[in-house]
Short mmCIF file of C-alpha atoms in Angstrom, two decimals:
data_model
loop_
_atom_site.label_atom_id
_atom_site.label_comp_id
_atom_site.label_asym_id
_atom_site.label_seq_id
_atom_site.Cartn_x
_atom_site.Cartn_y
_atom_site.Cartn_z
CA UNK A 1 14.53 3.54 -26.24
CA UNK A 2 12.86 6.91 -26.44
CA UNK A 3 10.53 7.85 -23.60
CA UNK A 4 7.18 9.01 -25.00
CA UNK A 5 4.06 10.30 -23.26
CA UNK A 6 2.47 6.88 -23.63
CA UNK A 7 5.04 5.06 -21.49
CA UNK A 8 4.44 6.85 -18.15
CA UNK A 9 0.73 6.99 -19.04
CA UNK A 10 0.74 3.18 -18.87
CA UNK A 11 1.32 3.46 -15.12
CA UNK A 12 -1.91 5.43 -14.57
CA UNK A 13 -4.36 2.51 -14.68
CA UNK A 14 -1.97 0.21 -12.80
CA UNK A 15 -1.39 2.69 -9.99
CA UNK A 16 -5.06 3.70 -9.85
CA UNK A 17 -6.22 0.09 -9.50
CA UNK A 18 -3.51 -0.59 -6.95
CA UNK A 19 -4.62 2.44 -4.92
CA UNK A 20 -8.22 1.15 -4.95
CA UNK A 21 -7.05 -2.21 -3.62
CA UNK A 22 -4.89 -0.55 -0.97
CA UNK A 23 -7.77 1.67 0.11
CA UNK A 24 -10.09 -1.34 0.41
CA UNK A 25 -7.53 -3.10 2.63
CA UNK A 26 -7.16 0.05 4.73
CA UNK A 27 -10.91 0.42 5.21
CA UNK A 28 -11.34 -3.26 6.12
CA UNK A 29 -8.56 -3.15 8.70
CA UNK A 30 -9.78 0.18 10.11
CA UNK A 31 -13.27 -1.30 10.58
CA UNK A 32 -11.80 -4.39 12.26
CA UNK A 33 -9.69 -2.25 14.60
CA UNK A 34 -12.76 -0.24 15.61
CA UNK A 35 -14.69 -3.45 16.23
CA UNK A 36 -11.88 -5.04 18.27
CA UNK A 37 -11.32 -1.81 20.20
CA UNK A 38 -14.97 -1.74 21.22
CA UNK A 39 -14.74 -5.38 22.39
CA UNK A 40 -11.50 -4.54 24.21
CA UNK A 41 -13.19 -1.66 26.02
CA UNK A 42 -15.99 -4.02 27.10
CA UNK A 43 -13.86 -7.00 28.13
CA UNK A 44 -10.33 -5.70 28.75
CA UNK A 45 -8.98 -8.83 27.05
CA UNK A 46 -5.22 -8.78 26.55
CA UNK A 47 -5.66 -10.97 23.48
CA UNK A 48 -7.77 -8.30 21.81
CA UNK A 49 -5.20 -5.67 22.72
CA UNK A 50 -2.48 -7.72 21.03
CA UNK A 51 -4.63 -8.19 17.94
CA UNK A 52 -5.16 -4.43 17.71
CA UNK A 53 -1.38 -3.87 17.96
CA UNK A 54 -0.78 -6.32 15.09
CA UNK A 55 -3.45 -4.58 13.04
CA UNK A 56 -1.82 -1.22 13.76
CA UNK A 57 1.41 -2.59 12.27
CA UNK A 58 -0.47 -3.68 9.16
CA UNK A 59 -2.15 -0.28 8.98
CA UNK A 60 1.27 1.39 9.04
CA UNK A 61 2.44 -0.83 6.19
CA UNK A 62 -0.69 0.02 4.18
CA UNK A 63 -0.11 3.72 4.81
CA UNK A 64 3.43 3.35 3.44
CA UNK A 65 2.12 1.34 0.47
CA UNK A 66 -0.28 4.15 -0.34
CA UNK A 67 2.38 6.83 0.12
CA UNK A 68 4.87 5.18 -2.23
CA UNK A 69 2.17 4.49 -4.83
CA UNK A 70 1.07 8.14 -4.69
CA UNK A 71 4.71 9.24 -4.97
CA UNK A 72 5.14 7.00 -8.02
CA UNK A 73 1.95 8.38 -9.56
CA UNK A 74 3.11 11.96 -8.96
CA UNK A 75 6.47 11.22 -10.56
CA UNK A 76 4.74 9.69 -13.60
CA UNK A 77 2.73 12.91 -14.00
CA UNK A 78 5.88 15.00 -13.63
CA UNK A 79 7.56 12.77 -16.22
CA UNK A 80 4.76 13.46 -18.67
CA UNK A 81 5.11 17.20 -18.06
CA UNK A 82 8.86 17.00 -18.63
CA UNK A 83 8.35 15.08 -21.87
CA UNK A 84 5.83 17.69 -22.98
CA UNK A 85 8.34 20.53 -22.46
CA UNK A 86 11.04 18.35 -24.08
CA UNK A 87 13.33 17.97 -21.08
CA UNK A 88 14.22 14.41 -22.02
CA UNK A 89 17.09 13.87 -19.59
CA UNK A 90 14.98 14.94 -16.60
CA UNK A 91 11.97 12.99 -17.84
CA UNK A 92 14.07 9.81 -17.98
CA UNK A 93 15.51 10.48 -14.54
CA UNK A 94 12.15 11.16 -12.90
CA UNK A 95 10.54 8.16 -14.60
CA UNK A 96 13.49 6.06 -13.49
CA UNK A 97 12.66 7.02 -9.90
CA UNK A 98 8.92 6.41 -10.28
CA UNK A 99 9.37 2.76 -11.20
CA UNK A 100 11.32 1.72 -8.06
CA UNK A 101 8.82 3.70 -5.96
CA UNK A 102 6.00 1.64 -7.45
CA UNK A 103 8.02 -1.55 -6.89
CA UNK A 104 8.51 -0.61 -3.22
CA UNK A 105 4.77 -0.13 -2.92
CA UNK A 106 4.18 -3.60 -4.36
CA UNK A 107 6.79 -5.17 -2.08
CA UNK A 108 5.09 -3.58 0.93
CA UNK A 109 1.80 -4.96 -0.34
CA UNK A 110 3.36 -8.42 -0.51
CA UNK A 111 4.59 -8.10 3.09
CA UNK A 112 1.17 -6.95 4.29
CA UNK A 113 -0.56 -9.86 2.54
CA UNK A 114 1.87 -12.26 4.24
CA UNK A 115 1.05 -10.76 7.66
CA UNK A 116 -2.66 -10.98 6.89
CA UNK A 117 -2.34 -14.62 5.89
CA UNK A 118 -0.43 -15.48 9.08
CA UNK A 119 -3.16 -13.86 11.18
CA UNK A 120 -5.83 -15.89 9.40
CA UNK A 121 -3.83 -19.10 9.86
CA UNK A 122 -3.62 -18.44 13.61
CA UNK A 123 -7.38 -17.93 13.78
CA UNK A 124 -8.00 -21.14 11.84
CA UNK A 125 -5.71 -23.10 14.16
CA UNK A 126 -7.57 -21.69 17.17
CA UNK A 127 -10.84 -22.89 15.66
CA UNK A 128 -9.44 -26.40 15.18
CA UNK A 129 -8.46 -26.72 18.85
#
């Protein structure tokens, strides 16, 4: 299969939408951390401190999700430049790296969603008791 400009260009909307979703998750967690930190400062509750630590872990995962998605996006742009200057071998190689980078980003997203779901399940169980 011949790599054309259209193939890496297909990643642009996918990565852009993914980045918007990642940014929304980041902003939501950052707001929650600020809120919990303020409550922690007022009460000194160890439970709140533990929640903030868990959220920090999720924030780190989101940062890595964003970094790998950006890396994949950058490689897709480089691929298009290499296709334009007709360096086919290098274009294929760079594009071949951009796809696993995007997959890593999606895997990290899956892990973060699992952590988020577990946290919500714990809160729901606490409400039932």
